[in-house]
Amino acid sequence: SIKAADTVFGDLAALKFEIGDYAAAASYFNRVLPSYAGDRWNLIEVEMLKMHAQCLRMLQLKEDYVRVVLKLLAKFAAREMDGRWPNSGLPTGQEEEQIVTNENSPWADDDSVHSAGYLGDLIAFSEKLPQNVVVPLSDYFGNINVEPYIRHYDGKDGFQLRLQFKHLLVDEITVQRAKVRLVSGLSGQSREVWLENAGPFRLIRGLMKFWLDSNVTTSGPFIVDRVVLEANKIRFIHDTSSSTDPVSSLALMQGVSIPPDTGIRRTKVFCYPRMEAFDAKAFPSRLVHIHRTRSIEISLSSGWNDIEKAEVTLRSASAGLRLRTAEIKLIHGNLGIVDASSPGVIHIGRMPSQCAATLQIPYVLENSLDNISVRLEVKYRTDLGEFVFLSTSTIPIELPLDVNVHDLFKETALFSRFSIRTASLVPFQLLDVKLEGSDAYAVETPSVPSSMMVFEKQPACVTYKITRRYVGGDTSATLSKKDSALSLTLTYRCLDEDVLDTVGAIFSVNLKDSHFAGLGRLLTPELLNMLGRRLAVGDYEKVGLLGKIALGSYEDSGWSKPLEALPVMMRRELEQWLRGWHEKNATILLGYSVNHPPRRITITVEVPRVHIVHTATLHLPNLDGTSSRTPPIAALGQTLVAELRISHSRRWDSSDSLKTAAELNTASDPVEFVYEIQANTDVWLVGGQRRAQFEAREDEEKTFAVMLMPLKDGHHLLPTVEIRSVRKTRPESANVPDSRHVDGADEKTVTCETDYRSQGEMVLVIPGVS
């Protein structure tokens, strides 16, 4: 049978090994060892692996020797993890009898099977290999664990994590490197942080614990993704992200029960910096001009670091976002920008300790987005070494307000009403509104309250009077967009920002006075994030009306998850302090932080170009009101004689523009118009010239007789009047089409506005008057 043949080949392999025929022995071992492993003859397989390894070493087959020794060591480690040797592969009931009847045989003696010398010899021998050998960490070490609580340094940035594992084998070895990789636990972020030991260390049998160092300053949840031990050219690696280790086939045994704690779990680690550490933040610029390139701002704070030089790297994390780092500006602080010529990289000079600066960086967007994401990496050097700051910021760029304008033309003035409303449904405080004039237009500013709260259903409305300016009395001067455009500037504060700033400032001051002051950059952002998620639009409206912020209780805030980043003992004490703080600050008065000045937005306002502004009046000469407060009185069915008076002005556009549009020889030539009286047919019967065509020059008043008869009693508005220009037609051949009437052709039209001064006037119609 096959099993009998394998037994014969095993005997031949052992015989060839004893007589020194290592090549033949290695050939037999290569053939027979897989069947022994498959049938779970583990004790015999171990002895054969030993002899096989010696054969390969004598034959100078380096890679094969390393592979076999690693498989042998994996079996020794598995025995230590399992606490006993696995079974011999005999049927149930025969295994114990076989061990008893062969108790004097070395095959059944556990103590006679040992791993001494193999691991040390393997590590030393691996230096001769041409490349590194990667093996699974969990096959050779047990109880692997990374403690989830970070430890900060005293006097410098960065943090530490403690790695622990059980060295299962007998040999002591030197490990040059021990590393742990952390990957971001937030979706959509690709940040990773490596921690590494300070230098080589000695592994002895038993439980090993040591600290790994990182020079990175960052915040947020991370997951232990990889653990690496490097001993010469043997790399023990475990990737917790994969359910099946890609290198586990090097040392897997069939039939070996491995406890669940032999592999490292995906430990969650929450990183946060010290209060004194370097800090950088990205946020939208507080000064926005709608028709210019917009910018983001980067604030840098050196903390306790005396920085010799730094390199700031900005990367777009949003599709279509282009950062113009070459156009960077320093808008706050004393900081030297050494070089910004490389895309996305900014080299800055020295930053002494406790130094703060703000950089402004323009950007352009190819797509319409509400938020943009920016990856920020700062590498900086101090006298203590090199350090790295990592952050990914989501910056809201959607404006929180919306402005609509309604224009009302008069003969000599334009009244523009600006309606300012919230765009995000969250109220905001409007501090100032200012419309600046231009070379072509003068602006009269009304009296505006110093500040007003703008709600979703309560917009702010401001009306300005705009008049034309004439240089030297020349009314024919052409108006350019640059000279005629007005500038509307709004200064405001976002209520949601003020709420978070107020709560954050009070919490930071109280935390600083406690013995948890070092946790400020962990607790304060978490409190503000939880508060921002909990508050709804209705809550912000209450804050805007009452000026008070209701924080809620400790249970409402959801502190349990952030506190998992701290050790249990510290967690209990901090929980008591947080409960007391929420009880004392259940309600906080809204304040305004000096660290966040008001926002300002500038909008370019184009004054509409109108060739003709008509002034129309519908006058009833035979009806006089009894007083200024009561309307004229007419009888039901009475015929009323009315006069329609029309004049127009040409002051709101240049003369050349009117000549071109109306096809005039001179700017003073008459223009042809048509008026139409529009009335509710259930209320008024209109007789006379209800619709007529006429020509008029500028400031020339035309009068038309109109007959009105009221058909219903009650208060009724006078009919309205619509006036528009009439296009001239040229006498052309019937076979030649007029290009002005062809679809798609450019048409020259005269734009008109009507100032109907009888708008809103009423007549009281009463019945039964003879």
Coordinates of N, CA, C and O in Angstrom, one line a residue, residues 678-741:
Q678 N -54.3 96.8 -18.4 CA -54.7 95.5 -18.0 C -55.6 95.6 -16.7 O -55.2 96.2 -15.8
A679 N -56.8 95.0 -16.8 CA -57.8 95.1 -15.8 C -58.5 93.8 -15.6 O -58.6 93.0 -16.5
N680 N -59.0 93.6 -14.4 CA -59.8 92.5 -14.1 C -61.2 92.7 -14.7 O -61.9 93.6 -14.4
T681 N -61.6 91.8 -15.6 CA -62.8 92.0 -16.4 C -64.0 91.9 -15.5 O -65.1 92.3 -15.9
D682 N -63.9 91.3 -14.3 CA -65.0 91.1 -13.4 C -65.3 92.4 -12.6 O -66.3 92.6 -12.0
V683 N -64.3 93.3 -12.6 CA -64.3 94.5 -11.8 C -64.5 95.7 -12.7 O -65.3 96.6 -12.4
W684 N -63.7 95.8 -13.8 CA -63.7 97.1 -14.6 C -64.0 96.8 -16.0 O -63.6 95.7 -16.6
L685 N -64.8 97.7 -16.6 CA -65.0 97.7 -18.0 C -64.2 98.9 -18.6 O -64.4 100.0 -18.2
V686 N -63.3 98.6 -19.5 CA -62.4 99.6 -20.0 C -62.8 100.0 -21.4 O -63.0 99.1 -22.3
G687 N -63.0 101.3 -21.6 CA -63.3 101.8 -22.9 C -62.3 102.9 -23.4 O -61.5 103.3 -22.6
G688 N -62.4 103.2 -24.6 CA -61.4 104.2 -25.2 C -60.2 103.5 -25.6 O -60.2 102.3 -26.1
Q689 N -59.0 104.2 -25.5 CA -57.8 103.7 -26.0 C -57.2 102.7 -25.0 O -56.2 103.1 -24.2
R690 N -57.7 101.5 -25.0 CA -57.1 100.5 -24.0 C -55.7 100.1 -24.4 O -54.9 99.8 -23.6
R691 N -55.5 100.0 -25.7 CA -54.2 99.7 -26.2 C -53.9 100.6 -27.4 O -54.7 100.7 -28.3
A692 N -52.7 101.2 -27.4 CA -52.4 102.2 -28.4 C -50.9 102.2 -28.6 O -50.1 101.9 -27.7
Q693 N -50.5 102.6 -29.8 CA -49.1 102.7 -30.2 C -48.8 104.2 -30.3 O -49.6 105.0 -30.9
F694 N -47.6 104.6 -29.9 CA -47.2 106.0 -29.9 C -45.7 106.2 -30.0 O -44.9 105.2 -29.7
E695 N -45.3 107.4 -30.4 CA -43.9 107.7 -30.4 C -43.6 108.9 -29.4 O -44.5 109.7 -29.3
A696 N -42.5 108.9 -28.8 CA -42.2 109.9 -27.8 C -40.7 110.1 -27.7 O -39.9 109.2 -27.9
R697 N -40.3 111.4 -27.4 CA -38.9 111.7 -27.1 C -38.7 111.6 -25.6 O -39.7 111.5 -24.8
E698 N -37.5 111.8 -25.2 CA -37.1 111.7 -23.8 C -37.8 112.9 -23.0 O -37.8 114.0 -23.6
D699 N -38.4 112.6 -21.9 CA -39.1 113.6 -21.0 C -40.3 114.2 -21.7 O -40.9 115.1 -21.1
E700 N -40.8 113.7 -22.8 CA -42.0 114.2 -23.4 C -43.2 113.4 -22.8 O -43.2 112.2 -22.8
E701 N -44.2 114.1 -22.4 CA -45.3 113.5 -21.7 C -46.5 113.4 -22.7 O -46.9 114.3 -23.4
K702 N -47.0 112.1 -22.8 CA -48.1 111.8 -23.7 C -49.3 111.5 -22.8 O -49.2 110.9 -21.7
T703 N -50.5 112.0 -23.2 CA -51.7 111.9 -22.5 C -52.8 111.1 -23.4 O -53.0 111.5 -24.5
F704 N -53.4 110.1 -22.7 CA -54.4 109.3 -23.5 C -55.7 109.3 -22.6 O -55.6 109.1 -21.4
A705 N -56.8 109.4 -23.3 CA -58.1 109.3 -22.6 C -58.6 107.9 -22.5 O -58.5 107.1 -23.5
V706 N -59.1 107.5 -21.3 CA -59.5 106.2 -21.0 C -60.8 106.2 -20.3 O -61.0 107.1 -19.4
M707 N -61.8 105.4 -20.6 CA -63.1 105.3 -19.9 C -63.1 104.1 -19.0 O -62.8 103.0 -19.5
L708 N -63.5 104.3 -17.8 CA -63.6 103.1 -16.8 C -65.0 103.1 -16.2 O -65.6 104.1 -15.9
M709 N -65.5 101.9 -16.1 CA -66.8 101.7 -15.4 C -66.7 100.5 -14.4 O -66.3 99.4 -14.8
P710 N -66.9 100.8 -13.1 CA -66.9 99.7 -12.1 C -68.1 98.8 -12.2 O -69.2 99.3 -12.4
L711 N -67.8 97.5 -12.1 CA -68.9 96.5 -12.3 C -69.2 95.9 -10.9 O -70.2 95.1 -10.9
K712 N -68.5 96.1 -9.9 CA -68.8 95.5 -8.6 C -68.5 96.6 -7.5 O -67.7 97.4 -7.7
D713 N -69.3 96.5 -6.4 CA -69.0 97.4 -5.4 C -67.9 96.9 -4.5 O -67.5 95.7 -4.5
G714 N -67.4 97.8 -3.7 CA -66.3 97.5 -2.8 C -65.0 98.3 -3.1 O -65.0 99.2 -3.9
H715 N -63.9 97.9 -2.4 CA -62.6 98.6 -2.7 C -61.9 97.9 -3.8 O -61.7 96.7 -3.7
H716 N -61.5 98.6 -4.8 CA -60.9 98.0 -6.0 C -59.7 98.8 -6.4 O -59.7 100.0 -6.4
L717 N -58.6 98.1 -6.8 CA -57.4 98.7 -7.3 C -57.6 99.2 -8.7 O -58.4 98.5 -9.5
L718 N -56.9 100.3 -9.1 CA -57.0 100.8 -10.4 C -56.4 99.8 -11.4 O -55.5 99.0 -11.0
P719 N -56.7 99.7 -12.6 CA -56.1 98.9 -13.6 C -54.6 99.2 -13.7 O -54.2 100.4 -13.4
T720 N -53.8 98.3 -14.2 CA -52.3 98.5 -14.3 C -52.0 98.8 -15.8 O -52.9 98.5 -16.7
V721 N -50.8 99.2 -16.0 CA -50.4 99.6 -17.3 C -49.1 99.0 -17.7 O -48.1 99.0 -16.8
E722 N -48.9 98.4 -18.8 CA -47.7 97.8 -19.3 C -47.3 98.5 -20.6 O -48.1 98.7 -21.5
I723 N -46.0 98.9 -20.6 CA -45.5 99.6 -21.8 C -44.2 98.9 -22.3 O -43.4 98.6 -21.5
R724 N -44.1 98.7 -23.6 CA -43.0 98.1 -24.2 C -42.7 98.8 -25.5 O -43.5 99.5 -26.1
S725 N -41.5 98.6 -26.0 CA -41.0 99.2 -27.2 C -41.5 98.4 -28.4 O -41.9 97.2 -28.3
V726 N -41.6 99.0 -29.6 CA -42.0 98.4 -30.8 C -40.8 98.4 -31.7 O -40.1 99.4 -32.0
R727 N -40.5 97.2 -32.2 CA -39.4 97.0 -33.1 C -39.7 97.6 -34.5 O -40.8 97.4 -35.0
K728 N -38.7 98.3 -35.1 CA -38.9 98.8 -36.4 C -38.7 97.7 -37.4 O -37.9 96.8 -37.3
T729 N -39.5 97.8 -38.5 CA -39.3 96.9 -39.6 C -38.9 97.6 -40.9 O -39.3 98.8 -41.1
R730 N -38.0 97.0 -41.6 CA -37.5 97.7 -42.8 C -38.3 97.2 -44.0 O -38.6 96.0 -44.1
P731 N -38.5 98.1 -45.0 CA -39.2 97.6 -46.3 C -38.2 96.8 -47.1 O -37.3 97.4 -47.6
E732 N -38.4 95.5 -47.1 CA -37.5 94.7 -47.9 C -38.3 93.8 -48.8 O -39.5 93.7 -48.7
S733 N -37.6 93.2 -49.7 CA -38.2 92.3 -50.7 C -38.8 91.1 -50.0 O -38.3 90.6 -49.0
A734 N -39.9 90.7 -50.5 CA -40.6 89.6 -49.8 C -39.8 88.3 -49.9 O -40.0 87.4 -49.1
N735 N -38.9 88.2 -50.9 CA -38.1 87.0 -51.1 C -36.9 87.0 -50.2 O -36.2 86.0 -50.1
V736 N -36.6 88.1 -49.5 CA -35.4 88.2 -48.7 C -35.8 88.2 -47.3 O -36.5 89.2 -46.8
P737 N -35.5 87.2 -46.5 CA -36.0 87.2 -45.1 C -35.2 88.2 -44.2 O -34.0 88.5 -44.5
D738 N -35.9 88.7 -43.2 CA -35.2 89.6 -42.3 C -34.4 88.7 -41.2 O -35.0 87.9 -40.6
S739 N -33.1 89.0 -41.2 CA -32.3 88.2 -40.3 C -32.7 88.3 -38.9 O -32.4 87.5 -38.0
R740 N -33.4 89.4 -38.5 CA -33.7 89.6 -37.1 C -34.9 88.7 -36.7 O -35.1 88.5 -35.5
H741 N -35.6 88.1 -37.7 CA -36.7 87.2 -37.3 C -36.3 85.8 -37.5 O -37.2 84.9 -37.3

